[in-house]
XYZ file of C-alpha atoms in Angstrom:
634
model
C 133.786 132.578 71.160
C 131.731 130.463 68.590
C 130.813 127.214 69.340
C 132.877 126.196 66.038
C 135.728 127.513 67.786
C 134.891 125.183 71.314
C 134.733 122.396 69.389
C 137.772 123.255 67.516
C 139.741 123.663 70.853
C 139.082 120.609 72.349
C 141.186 117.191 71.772
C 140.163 116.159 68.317
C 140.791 112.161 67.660
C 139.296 110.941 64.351
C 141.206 107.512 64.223
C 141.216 105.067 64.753
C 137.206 103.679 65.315
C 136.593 100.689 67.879
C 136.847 97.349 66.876
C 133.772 94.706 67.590
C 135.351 93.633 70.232
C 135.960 97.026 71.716
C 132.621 98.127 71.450
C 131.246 95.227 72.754
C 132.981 96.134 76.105
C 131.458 99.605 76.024
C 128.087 98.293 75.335
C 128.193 95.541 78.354
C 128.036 98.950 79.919
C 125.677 101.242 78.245
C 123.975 99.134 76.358
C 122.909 99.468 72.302
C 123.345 102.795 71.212
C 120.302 104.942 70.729
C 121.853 108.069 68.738
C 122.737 107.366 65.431
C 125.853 109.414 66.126
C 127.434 106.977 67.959
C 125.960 104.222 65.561
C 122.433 103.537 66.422
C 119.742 103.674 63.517
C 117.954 106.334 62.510
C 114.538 104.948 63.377
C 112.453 107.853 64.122
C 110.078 108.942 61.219
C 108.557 112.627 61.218
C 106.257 113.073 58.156
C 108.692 110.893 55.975
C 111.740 112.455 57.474
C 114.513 110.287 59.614
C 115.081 111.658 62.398
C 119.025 111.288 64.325
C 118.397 111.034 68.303
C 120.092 113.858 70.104
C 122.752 114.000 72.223
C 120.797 114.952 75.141
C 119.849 111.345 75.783
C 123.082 109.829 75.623
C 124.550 112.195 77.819
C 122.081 111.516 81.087
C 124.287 108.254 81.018
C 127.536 110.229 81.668
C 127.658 108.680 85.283
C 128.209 105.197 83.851
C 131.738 106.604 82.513
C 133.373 105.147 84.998
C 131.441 101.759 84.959
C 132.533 102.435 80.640
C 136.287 102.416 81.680
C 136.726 99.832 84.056
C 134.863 97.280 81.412
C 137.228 98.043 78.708
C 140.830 97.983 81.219
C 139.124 94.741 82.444
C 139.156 93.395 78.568
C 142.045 94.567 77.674
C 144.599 95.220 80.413
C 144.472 99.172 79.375
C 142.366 101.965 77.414
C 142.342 101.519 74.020
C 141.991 105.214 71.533
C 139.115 103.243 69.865
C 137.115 102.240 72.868
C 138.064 105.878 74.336
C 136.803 107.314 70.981
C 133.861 104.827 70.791
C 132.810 106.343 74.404
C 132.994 109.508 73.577
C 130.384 109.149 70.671
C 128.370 106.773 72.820
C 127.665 109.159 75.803
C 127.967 112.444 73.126
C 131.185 113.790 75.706
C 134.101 116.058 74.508
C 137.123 113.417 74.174
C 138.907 116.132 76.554
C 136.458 114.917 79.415
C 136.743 111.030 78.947
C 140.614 111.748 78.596
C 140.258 114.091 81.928
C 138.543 111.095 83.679
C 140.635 108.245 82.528
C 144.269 109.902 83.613
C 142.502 110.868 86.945
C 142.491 107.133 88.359
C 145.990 105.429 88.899
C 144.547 101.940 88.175
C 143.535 102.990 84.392
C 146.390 102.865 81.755
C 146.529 104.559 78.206
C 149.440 103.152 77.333
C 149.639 99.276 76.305
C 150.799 96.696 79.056
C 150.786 93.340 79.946
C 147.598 91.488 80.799
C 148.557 90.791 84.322
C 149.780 92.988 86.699
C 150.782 92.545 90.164
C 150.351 96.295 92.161
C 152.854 95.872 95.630
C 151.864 98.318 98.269
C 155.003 100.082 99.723
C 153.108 101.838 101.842
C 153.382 102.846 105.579
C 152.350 99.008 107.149
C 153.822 97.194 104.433
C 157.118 99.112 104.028
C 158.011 98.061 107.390
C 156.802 94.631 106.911
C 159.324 93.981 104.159
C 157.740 95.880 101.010
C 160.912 96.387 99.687
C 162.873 93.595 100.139
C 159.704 91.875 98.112
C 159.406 94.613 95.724
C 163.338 93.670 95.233
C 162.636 89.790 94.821
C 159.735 90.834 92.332
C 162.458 93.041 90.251
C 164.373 89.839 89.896
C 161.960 87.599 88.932
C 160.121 89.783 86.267
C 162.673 92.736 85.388
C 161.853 96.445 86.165
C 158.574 98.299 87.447
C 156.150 98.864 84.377
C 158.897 96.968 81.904
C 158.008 94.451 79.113
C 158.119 91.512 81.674
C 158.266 88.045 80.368
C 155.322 85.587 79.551
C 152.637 89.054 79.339
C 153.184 89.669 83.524
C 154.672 92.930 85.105
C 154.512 94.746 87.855
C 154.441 98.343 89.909
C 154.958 100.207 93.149
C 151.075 101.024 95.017
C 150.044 103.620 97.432
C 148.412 101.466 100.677
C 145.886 98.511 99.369
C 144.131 98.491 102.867
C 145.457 95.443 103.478
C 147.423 96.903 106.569
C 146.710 94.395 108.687
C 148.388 91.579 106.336
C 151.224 93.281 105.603
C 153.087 92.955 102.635
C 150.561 92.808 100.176
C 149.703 93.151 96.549
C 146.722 93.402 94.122
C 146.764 91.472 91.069
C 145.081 92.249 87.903
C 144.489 89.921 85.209
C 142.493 91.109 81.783
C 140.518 88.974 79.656
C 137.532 87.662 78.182
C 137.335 86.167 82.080
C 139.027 88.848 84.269
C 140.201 88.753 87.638
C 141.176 90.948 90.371
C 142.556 89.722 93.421
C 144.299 91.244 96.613
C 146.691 88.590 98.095
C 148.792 88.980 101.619
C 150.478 88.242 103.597
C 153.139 87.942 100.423
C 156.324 86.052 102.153
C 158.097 85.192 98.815
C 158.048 86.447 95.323
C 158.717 83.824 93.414
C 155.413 81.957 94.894
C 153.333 84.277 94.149
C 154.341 84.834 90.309
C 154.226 80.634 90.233
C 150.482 80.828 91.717
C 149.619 83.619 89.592
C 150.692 81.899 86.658
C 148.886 78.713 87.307
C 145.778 80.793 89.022
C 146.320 79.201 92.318
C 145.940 81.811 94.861
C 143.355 80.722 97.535
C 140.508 81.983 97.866
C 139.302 84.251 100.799
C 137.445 82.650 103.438
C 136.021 82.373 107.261
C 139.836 81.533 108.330
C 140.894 84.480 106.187
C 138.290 86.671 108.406
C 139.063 85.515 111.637
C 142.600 85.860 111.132
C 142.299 89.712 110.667
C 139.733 89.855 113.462
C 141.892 88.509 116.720
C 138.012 89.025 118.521
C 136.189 86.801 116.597
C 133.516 85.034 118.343
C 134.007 86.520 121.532
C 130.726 87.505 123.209
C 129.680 91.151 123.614
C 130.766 92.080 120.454
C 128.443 94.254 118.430
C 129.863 95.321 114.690
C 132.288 92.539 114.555
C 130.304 89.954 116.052
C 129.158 87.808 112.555
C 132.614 88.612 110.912
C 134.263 84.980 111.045
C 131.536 83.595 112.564
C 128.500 83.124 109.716
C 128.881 82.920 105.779
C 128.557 86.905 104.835
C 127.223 85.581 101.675
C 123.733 84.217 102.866
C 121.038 86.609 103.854
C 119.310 83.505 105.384
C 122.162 83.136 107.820
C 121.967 86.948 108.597
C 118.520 86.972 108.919
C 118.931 84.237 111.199
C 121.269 85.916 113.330
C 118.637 88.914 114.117
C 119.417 90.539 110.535
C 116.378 93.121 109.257
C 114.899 92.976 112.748
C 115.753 96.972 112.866
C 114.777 97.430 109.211
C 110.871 95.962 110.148
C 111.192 98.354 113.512
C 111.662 101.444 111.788
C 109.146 100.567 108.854
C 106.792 100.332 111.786
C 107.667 103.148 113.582
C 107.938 105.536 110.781
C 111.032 108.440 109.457
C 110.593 110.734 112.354
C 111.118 107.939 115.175
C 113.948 106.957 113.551
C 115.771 110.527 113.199
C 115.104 110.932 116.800
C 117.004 107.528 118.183
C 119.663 108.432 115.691
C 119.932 112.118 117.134
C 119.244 110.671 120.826
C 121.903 108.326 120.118
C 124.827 111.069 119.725
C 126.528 108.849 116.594
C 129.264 110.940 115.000
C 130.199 109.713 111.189
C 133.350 107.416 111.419
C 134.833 108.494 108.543
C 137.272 110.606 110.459
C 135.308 114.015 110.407
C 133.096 112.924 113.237
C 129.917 114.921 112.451
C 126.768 113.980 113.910
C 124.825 111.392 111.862
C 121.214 112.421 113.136
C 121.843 116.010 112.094
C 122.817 115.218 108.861
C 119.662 112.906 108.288
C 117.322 114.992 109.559
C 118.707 118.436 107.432
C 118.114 115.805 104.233
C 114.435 114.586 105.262
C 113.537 118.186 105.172
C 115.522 119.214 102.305
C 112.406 119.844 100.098
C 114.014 119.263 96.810
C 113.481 115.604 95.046
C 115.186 113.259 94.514
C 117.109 112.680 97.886
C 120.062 110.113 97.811
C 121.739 107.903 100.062
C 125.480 106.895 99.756
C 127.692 104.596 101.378
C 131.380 106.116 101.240
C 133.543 103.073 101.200
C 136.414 104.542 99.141
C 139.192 103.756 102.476
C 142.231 104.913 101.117
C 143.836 106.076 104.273
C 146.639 104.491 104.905
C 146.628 102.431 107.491
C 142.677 101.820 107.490
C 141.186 98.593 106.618
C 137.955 98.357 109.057
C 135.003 99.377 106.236
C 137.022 96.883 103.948
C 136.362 94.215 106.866
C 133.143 94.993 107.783
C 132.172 94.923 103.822
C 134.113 91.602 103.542
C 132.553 89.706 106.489
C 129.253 91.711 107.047
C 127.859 93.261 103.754
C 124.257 92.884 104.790
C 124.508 95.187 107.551
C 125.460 97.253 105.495
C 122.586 97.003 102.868
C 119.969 97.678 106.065
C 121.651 100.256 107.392
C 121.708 102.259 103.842
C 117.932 100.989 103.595
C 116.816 102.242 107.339
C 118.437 106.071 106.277
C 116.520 106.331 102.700
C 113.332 105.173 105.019
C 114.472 107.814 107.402
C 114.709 110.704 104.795
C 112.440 109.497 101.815
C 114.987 108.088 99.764
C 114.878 106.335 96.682
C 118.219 105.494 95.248
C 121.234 104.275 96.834
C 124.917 104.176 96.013
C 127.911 102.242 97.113
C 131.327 103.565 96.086
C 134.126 101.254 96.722
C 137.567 101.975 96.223
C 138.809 100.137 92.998
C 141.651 98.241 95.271
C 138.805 96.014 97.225
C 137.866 93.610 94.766
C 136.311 90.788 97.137
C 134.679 94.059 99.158
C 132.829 94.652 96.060
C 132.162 90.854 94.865
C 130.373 90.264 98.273
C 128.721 93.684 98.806
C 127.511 93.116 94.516
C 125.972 89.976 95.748
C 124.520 91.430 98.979
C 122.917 93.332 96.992
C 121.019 91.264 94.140
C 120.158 88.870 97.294
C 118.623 91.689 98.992
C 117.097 92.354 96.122
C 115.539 88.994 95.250
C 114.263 88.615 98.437
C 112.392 91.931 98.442
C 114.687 93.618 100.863
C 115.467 95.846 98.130
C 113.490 96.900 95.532
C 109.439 98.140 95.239
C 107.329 97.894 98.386
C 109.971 96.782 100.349
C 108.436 94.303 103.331
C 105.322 95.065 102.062
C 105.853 99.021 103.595
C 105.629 101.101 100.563
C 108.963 101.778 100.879
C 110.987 102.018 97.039
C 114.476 102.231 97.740
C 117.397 100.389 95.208
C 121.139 100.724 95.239
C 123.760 100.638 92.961
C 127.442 99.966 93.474
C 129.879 101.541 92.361
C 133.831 101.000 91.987
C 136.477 103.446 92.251
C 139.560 103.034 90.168
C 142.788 104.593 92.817
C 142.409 108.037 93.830
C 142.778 108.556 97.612
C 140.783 112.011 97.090
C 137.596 110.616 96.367
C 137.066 109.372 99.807
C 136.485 113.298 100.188
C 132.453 113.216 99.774
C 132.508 115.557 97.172
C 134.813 114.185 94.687
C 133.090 110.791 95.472
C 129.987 112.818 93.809
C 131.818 114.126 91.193
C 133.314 110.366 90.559
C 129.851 108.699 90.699
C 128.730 111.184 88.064
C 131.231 110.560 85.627
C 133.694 113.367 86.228
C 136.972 113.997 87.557
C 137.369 113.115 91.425
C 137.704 116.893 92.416
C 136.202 118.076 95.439
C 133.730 121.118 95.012
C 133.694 123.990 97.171
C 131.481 124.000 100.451
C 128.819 125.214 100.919
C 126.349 124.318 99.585
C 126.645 121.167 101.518
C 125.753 117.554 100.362
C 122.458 117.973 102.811
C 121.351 120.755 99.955
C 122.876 119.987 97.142
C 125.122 116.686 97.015
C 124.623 113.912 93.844
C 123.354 114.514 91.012
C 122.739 118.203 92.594
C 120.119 116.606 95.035
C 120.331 116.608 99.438
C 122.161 113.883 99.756
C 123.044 111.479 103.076
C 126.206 110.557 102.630
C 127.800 108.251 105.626
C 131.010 105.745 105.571
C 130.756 102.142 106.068
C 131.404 101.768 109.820
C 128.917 104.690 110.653
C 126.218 102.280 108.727
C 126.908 99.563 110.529
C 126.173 101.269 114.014
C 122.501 102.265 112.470
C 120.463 98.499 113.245
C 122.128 98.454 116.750
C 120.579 102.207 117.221
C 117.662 100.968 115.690
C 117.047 98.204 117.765
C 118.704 99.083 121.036
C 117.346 102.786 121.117
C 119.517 105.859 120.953
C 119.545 106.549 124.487
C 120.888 102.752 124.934
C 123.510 103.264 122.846
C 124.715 106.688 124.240
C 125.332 105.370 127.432
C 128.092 102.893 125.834
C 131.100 104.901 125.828
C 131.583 108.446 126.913
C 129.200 111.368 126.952
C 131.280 113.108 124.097
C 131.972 109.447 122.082
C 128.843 107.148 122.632
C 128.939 103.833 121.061
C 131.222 100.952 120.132
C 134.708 101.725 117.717
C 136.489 99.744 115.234
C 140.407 100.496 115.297
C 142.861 99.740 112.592
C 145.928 98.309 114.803
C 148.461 97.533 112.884
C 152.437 98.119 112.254
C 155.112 96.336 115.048
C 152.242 94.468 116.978
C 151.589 90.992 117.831
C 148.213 90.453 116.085
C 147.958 93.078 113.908
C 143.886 93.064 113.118
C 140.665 94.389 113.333
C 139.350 95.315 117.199
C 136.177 96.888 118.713
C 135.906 98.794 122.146
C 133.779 100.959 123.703
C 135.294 104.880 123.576
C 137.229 105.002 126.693
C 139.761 102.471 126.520
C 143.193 103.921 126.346
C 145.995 103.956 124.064
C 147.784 101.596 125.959
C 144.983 98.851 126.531
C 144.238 98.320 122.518
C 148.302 97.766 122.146
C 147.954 95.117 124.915
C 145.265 93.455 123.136
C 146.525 93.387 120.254
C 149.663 91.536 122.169
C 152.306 94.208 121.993
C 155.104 94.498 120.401
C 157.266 91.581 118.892
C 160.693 90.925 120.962
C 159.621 93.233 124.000
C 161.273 96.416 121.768
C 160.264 99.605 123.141
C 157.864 101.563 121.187
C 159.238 104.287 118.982
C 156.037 106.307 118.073
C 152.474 105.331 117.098
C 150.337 106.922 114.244
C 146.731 108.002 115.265
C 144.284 108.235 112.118
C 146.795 107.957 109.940
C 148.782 109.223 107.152
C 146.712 112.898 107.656
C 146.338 112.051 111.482
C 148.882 112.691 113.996
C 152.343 110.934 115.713
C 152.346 110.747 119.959
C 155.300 109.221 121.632
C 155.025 106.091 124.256
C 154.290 108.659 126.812
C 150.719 108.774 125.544
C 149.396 105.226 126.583
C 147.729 106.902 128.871
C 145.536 108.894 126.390
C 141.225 107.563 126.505
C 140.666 106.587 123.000
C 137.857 109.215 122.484
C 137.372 111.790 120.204
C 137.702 114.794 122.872
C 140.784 113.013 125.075
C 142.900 113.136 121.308
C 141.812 116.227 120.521
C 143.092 117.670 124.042
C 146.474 116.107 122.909
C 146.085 117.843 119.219
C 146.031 114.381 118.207
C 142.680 112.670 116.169
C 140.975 109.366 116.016
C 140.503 110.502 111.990
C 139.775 106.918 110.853
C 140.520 104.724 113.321
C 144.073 103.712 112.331
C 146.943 102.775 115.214
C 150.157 102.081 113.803
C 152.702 100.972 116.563
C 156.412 101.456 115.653
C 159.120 99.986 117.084
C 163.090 100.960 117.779
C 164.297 99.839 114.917
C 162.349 102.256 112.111
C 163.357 104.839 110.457
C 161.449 107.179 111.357
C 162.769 109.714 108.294
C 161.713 107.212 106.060
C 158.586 106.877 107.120
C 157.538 110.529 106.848
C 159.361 110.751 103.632
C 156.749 108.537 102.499
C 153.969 110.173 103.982
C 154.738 113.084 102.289
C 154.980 111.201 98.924
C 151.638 109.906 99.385
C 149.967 113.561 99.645
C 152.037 114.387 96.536
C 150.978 111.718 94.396
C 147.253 112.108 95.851
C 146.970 115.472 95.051
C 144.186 115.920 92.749
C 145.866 119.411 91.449
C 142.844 121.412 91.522
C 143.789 124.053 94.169
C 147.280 125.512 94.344
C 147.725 125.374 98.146
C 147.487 122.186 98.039
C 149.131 121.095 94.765
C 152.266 123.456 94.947
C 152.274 122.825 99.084
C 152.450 119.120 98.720
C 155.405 119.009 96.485
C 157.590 121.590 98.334
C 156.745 119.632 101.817
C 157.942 116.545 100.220
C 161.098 118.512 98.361
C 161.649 120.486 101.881
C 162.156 117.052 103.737
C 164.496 115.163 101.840
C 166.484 118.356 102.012
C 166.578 118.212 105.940
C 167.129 114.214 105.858
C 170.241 115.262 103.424
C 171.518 117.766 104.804
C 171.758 119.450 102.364
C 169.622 122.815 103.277
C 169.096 126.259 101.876
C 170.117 128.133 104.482
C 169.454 127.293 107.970
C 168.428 124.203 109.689
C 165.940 126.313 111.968
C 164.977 128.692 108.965
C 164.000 125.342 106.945
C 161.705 123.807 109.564
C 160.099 127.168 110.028
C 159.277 127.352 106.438
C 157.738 123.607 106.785
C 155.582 124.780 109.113
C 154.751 127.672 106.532
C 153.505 125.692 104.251
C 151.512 123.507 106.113
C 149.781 126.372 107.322
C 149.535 127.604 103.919
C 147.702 124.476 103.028
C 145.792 124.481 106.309
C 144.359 127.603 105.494
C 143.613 127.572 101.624
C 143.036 124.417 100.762
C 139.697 123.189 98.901
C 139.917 120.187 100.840
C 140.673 117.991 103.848
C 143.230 116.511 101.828
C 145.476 119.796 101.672
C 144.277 120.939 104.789
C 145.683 117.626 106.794
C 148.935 116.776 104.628
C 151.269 118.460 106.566
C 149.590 117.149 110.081
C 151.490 113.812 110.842
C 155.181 115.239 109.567
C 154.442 118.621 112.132
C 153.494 115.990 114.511
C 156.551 113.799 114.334
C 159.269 116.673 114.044
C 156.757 118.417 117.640
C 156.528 115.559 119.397
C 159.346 112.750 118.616
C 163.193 113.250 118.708
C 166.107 112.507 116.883
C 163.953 112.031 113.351
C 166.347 114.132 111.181
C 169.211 114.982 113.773
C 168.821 116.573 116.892
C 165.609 118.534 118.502
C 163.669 118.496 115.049
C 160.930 120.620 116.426
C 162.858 123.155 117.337
């Protein structure tokens, strides 16, 4: 095939060209142009020739794509054909791949819309919280989902905002020459919220905000969630004063290989849900002998259910910072990246100015503490795709493509961003590094059990008293984080309770008994996966709530594997059939092929997105009764 012919194939989209204002908000981004294909001036002379700048340059920028799209939705509400077009010629990219990129994320829209709108979570937490009976109230105030809503102002349905603990909540959007994004919950009545929105009253998010979703804050002892409620998270002076960068000057002074060893004597597995052992991980990159080596924070929490990293981020940031610093010191690091989903907006606000005050006071930067230590990071905002929590297609994302995960190995240690070893560790598992730093790793693995050292932040959430934010040591069971978290409302009896949510696993009351550890769940073919508890009561249904589930794995599908894409769909398809009644064939023969296909997906799927979608719904129909009718895991 000629290259005439590849160029031929490929979505061709002469018209129409980017107005000033449309270019301006893809050059906020890239900055001038320097090809004179995408409208820069041919300023290189060659013996009296002008010479046109290649493409080459322009496309090393591909990984501010993303960065490119979210300035122009912010400007305009949605993507524009001339700012897509004006992209395209800017970073020298096949329109195909900026169109590939900009359908992947649910937050981007090609079609034209209002300026504002209002996203309502209907997931798990907030659909028994009232999601729809507000989702109802919001129909009658502004007319249907995604219509032509009155006064530029409309709104639609949204997988979980991590906002669990608030329940029901929404995210509101607002383009402009001054945009705004905003989450707001608890949301108790529609008609308020369009009023505030309208007159930009919604309140801002402060210390009372903080220490609302942490029931613990300022009790003593506490070691992640100690500062959340308790200092501003927006001065480093007041986190410096509170023993902040004490471990970063430790570990400058004791040098890389001290600190791989406290981390490795410390036995802290990643608390992103995979649990694999962080020491390992930063001691295959330090002697990973290729260069560059990176180090990114995965805070793209999109599991339902999970709000901690979105917490910790919120009411902590700096911690954050210094842990990311202490690993690039650890395995000769230079650049740093924080992905944040797209749905945390104050997350990324506070973590953005973190940063730059890191940064200004040479925590960040060239020579950092005077150490010869060059280490910088960049954030970076997702824009709604669940999948790219999944390391790989957080790679993939940062660098400007679709969020698809790649197949494993090689593994991010060998070749992770930008094809360089990469340490790649969630938010929580960051925030454990100064403590391991400081304390010692041997300190630190005697907190806990000898399988689970440390402290743990769990989501607990759903039909409890105070729903929040709480950290124990590994140990405590089941039944004790319920009780501190007060219960549940009206003395009901608990119906079932989600561990690690929507691709972790239902137990039944029976299992308050269970040690919150990762080897006690696993002997119950349960999973801590991200820390999420969800307590339901009598009164849910329970059908729904897997119905939903399984809506959320179809929808989050990226599509690249059939296991999972075809798998997903026929789960979802398979249940409302056995919540109908209305089978093909036999009730038995119909849960057997469930089972099937989760296998199916299991066993063949790229991903830990495929290979955990059919967990919780195998769980509920194995261990809970009565869900469709009868013994459902029979």
């Amino acid at each position: 095939m000629t290259a005439r012919s590849c160029i031929e194939m490929d979505i061709r989209i002469p018209k129409p060209d980017a107005d000033a204002s449309e270019r301006a908000a893809v050059d906020a981004v890239l900055g001038p142009p320097v090809s004179a294909w995408a409208g820069g001036a041919r300023d290189i002379q060659t013996e009296g020739h002008s010479t046109i700048l290649g493409g080459q340059r322009a496309r090393a920028g591909r990984d501010l794509l993303l960065p490119a799209l979210h300035s122009v939705q912010e400007q305009f509400g949605w993507l524009p054909p001339g700012a897509l077009n004006y992209i395209c010629r800017r970073l020298t990219l096949p329109p195909a791949e900026v169109f590939g990129v900009a359908t992947f994320y649910h937050l981007f829209s090609l079609t034209p819309r209002p300026a504002t709108v209002i996203h309502v979570c209907d997931d798990i937490a907030c659909g028994i919280n009232g999601a729809e009976h507000l989702c109802s109230e919001i129909e009658q105030t502004l007319g249907p989902e995604n219509g032509a809503a009155p006064a530029a102002v409309t709104w639609k349905r949204s997988p979980c905002l991590g906002q669990c603990e608030r329940a029901p909540a929404v995210l509101v959007s607002q383009a402009g020459e001054a945009p705004r994004l905003f989450s707001h919950a608890p949301v108790r009545s529609a008609i308020h919220l369009v009023s505030a929105i309208r007159t930009a009253a919604i309140p801002a998010d402060g210390l009372e905000s903080l220490r609302e979703s942490v029931p613990q804050a300022g009790q003593a002892g506490l070691r992640l969630i100690g500062r959340i409620g308790r200092i501003d998270p927006e001065r480093l002076d007041a986190y410096r004063g509170d023993g902040g960068y004490a471990a970063l000057q430790q570990a400058l002074a004791s040098g890389p290989e001290a600190v791989i060893r406290e981390v490795l004597a410390s036995n802290l597995a990643g608390r992103g849900g995979a649990a694999f052992p962080t020491g390992r991980k930063w001691e295959a990159v330090a002697k990973a002998p290729a260069r560059p080596h990176y180090v990114v924070c995965n805070a793209d929490e999109s599991e339902p259910g999970t709000f901690k990293d979105r917490l910790l981020m919120e009411g902590d940031p700096f911690a954050i910072i210094e842990g990311m610093t202490i690993a690039a010191h650890a395995t000769d690091s230079r650049r740093g990246y924080v992905y944040i989903r797209g749905e945390y907006p104050l997350a990324a606000r506070r973590m953005a100015s973190a940063i730059e005050a890191a940064r200004r006071a040479g925590l960040l930067g060239h020579n950092i503490l005077g150490s010869g230590l060059d280490f910088d990071i960049e954030l970076r905002r997702g824009a709604g795709a669940y999948i790219c929590g999944e390391e790989t297609a957080l790679f993939n994302s940062i660098e400007g493509k679709r969020g698809e995960p790649r197949n494993k190995p090689p593994f991010p240690v060998h070749v992770g961003l930008f094809g360089k070893p990469t340490v790649v560790n969630n938010v929580e598992t960051l925030a454990n590094i100064p403590l391991i730093v400081t304390d010692g790793g041997a300190v630190y693995a005697g907190v806990g059990t000898t399988g689970s050292s440390g402290p743990k932040l769990f989501c607990v959430c759903g039909h409890v008293h105070r729903p929040g934010l709480y950290e124990v040591p590994f140990g405590r069971t089941l039944g004790n984080l319920i009780e501190m978290a007060g219960g549940v409302p009206g003395g009901k009896p608990i119906r079932a309770i989600l561990l690690g949510g929507a691709a972790g696993m239902f137990v039944g009351p029976e299992k308050l008994d269970v040690p919150l550890t990762f080897e006690a769940t696993r002997a119950i073919g349960a999973t801590l996966g991200s820390g999420v508890v969800m307590v339901f009561d009598d009164t849910v249904d329970m059908a729904g709530i897997l119905a939903r589930i399984a809506a959320f794995f179809r929808d989050e599908s990226c599509g690249q594997c059939v296991p999972c894409r075809v798998g997903t769909v026929r789960q979802e398809e398979l249940l409302a059939r056995l919540r109908s009644g209305k089978t093909l064939g036999s009730r038995t023969g119909e849960l057997a092929l469930l089972k099937e296909i989760g296998q199916a997906m299991r066993d063949a799927s790229i991903c830990g997105l495929g290979q955990t979608a059919s967990n919780a719904i195998e769980s509920a129909l194995a261990n809970l009764t009565g869900i469709l009718g009868g013994k459902d895991g029979a």
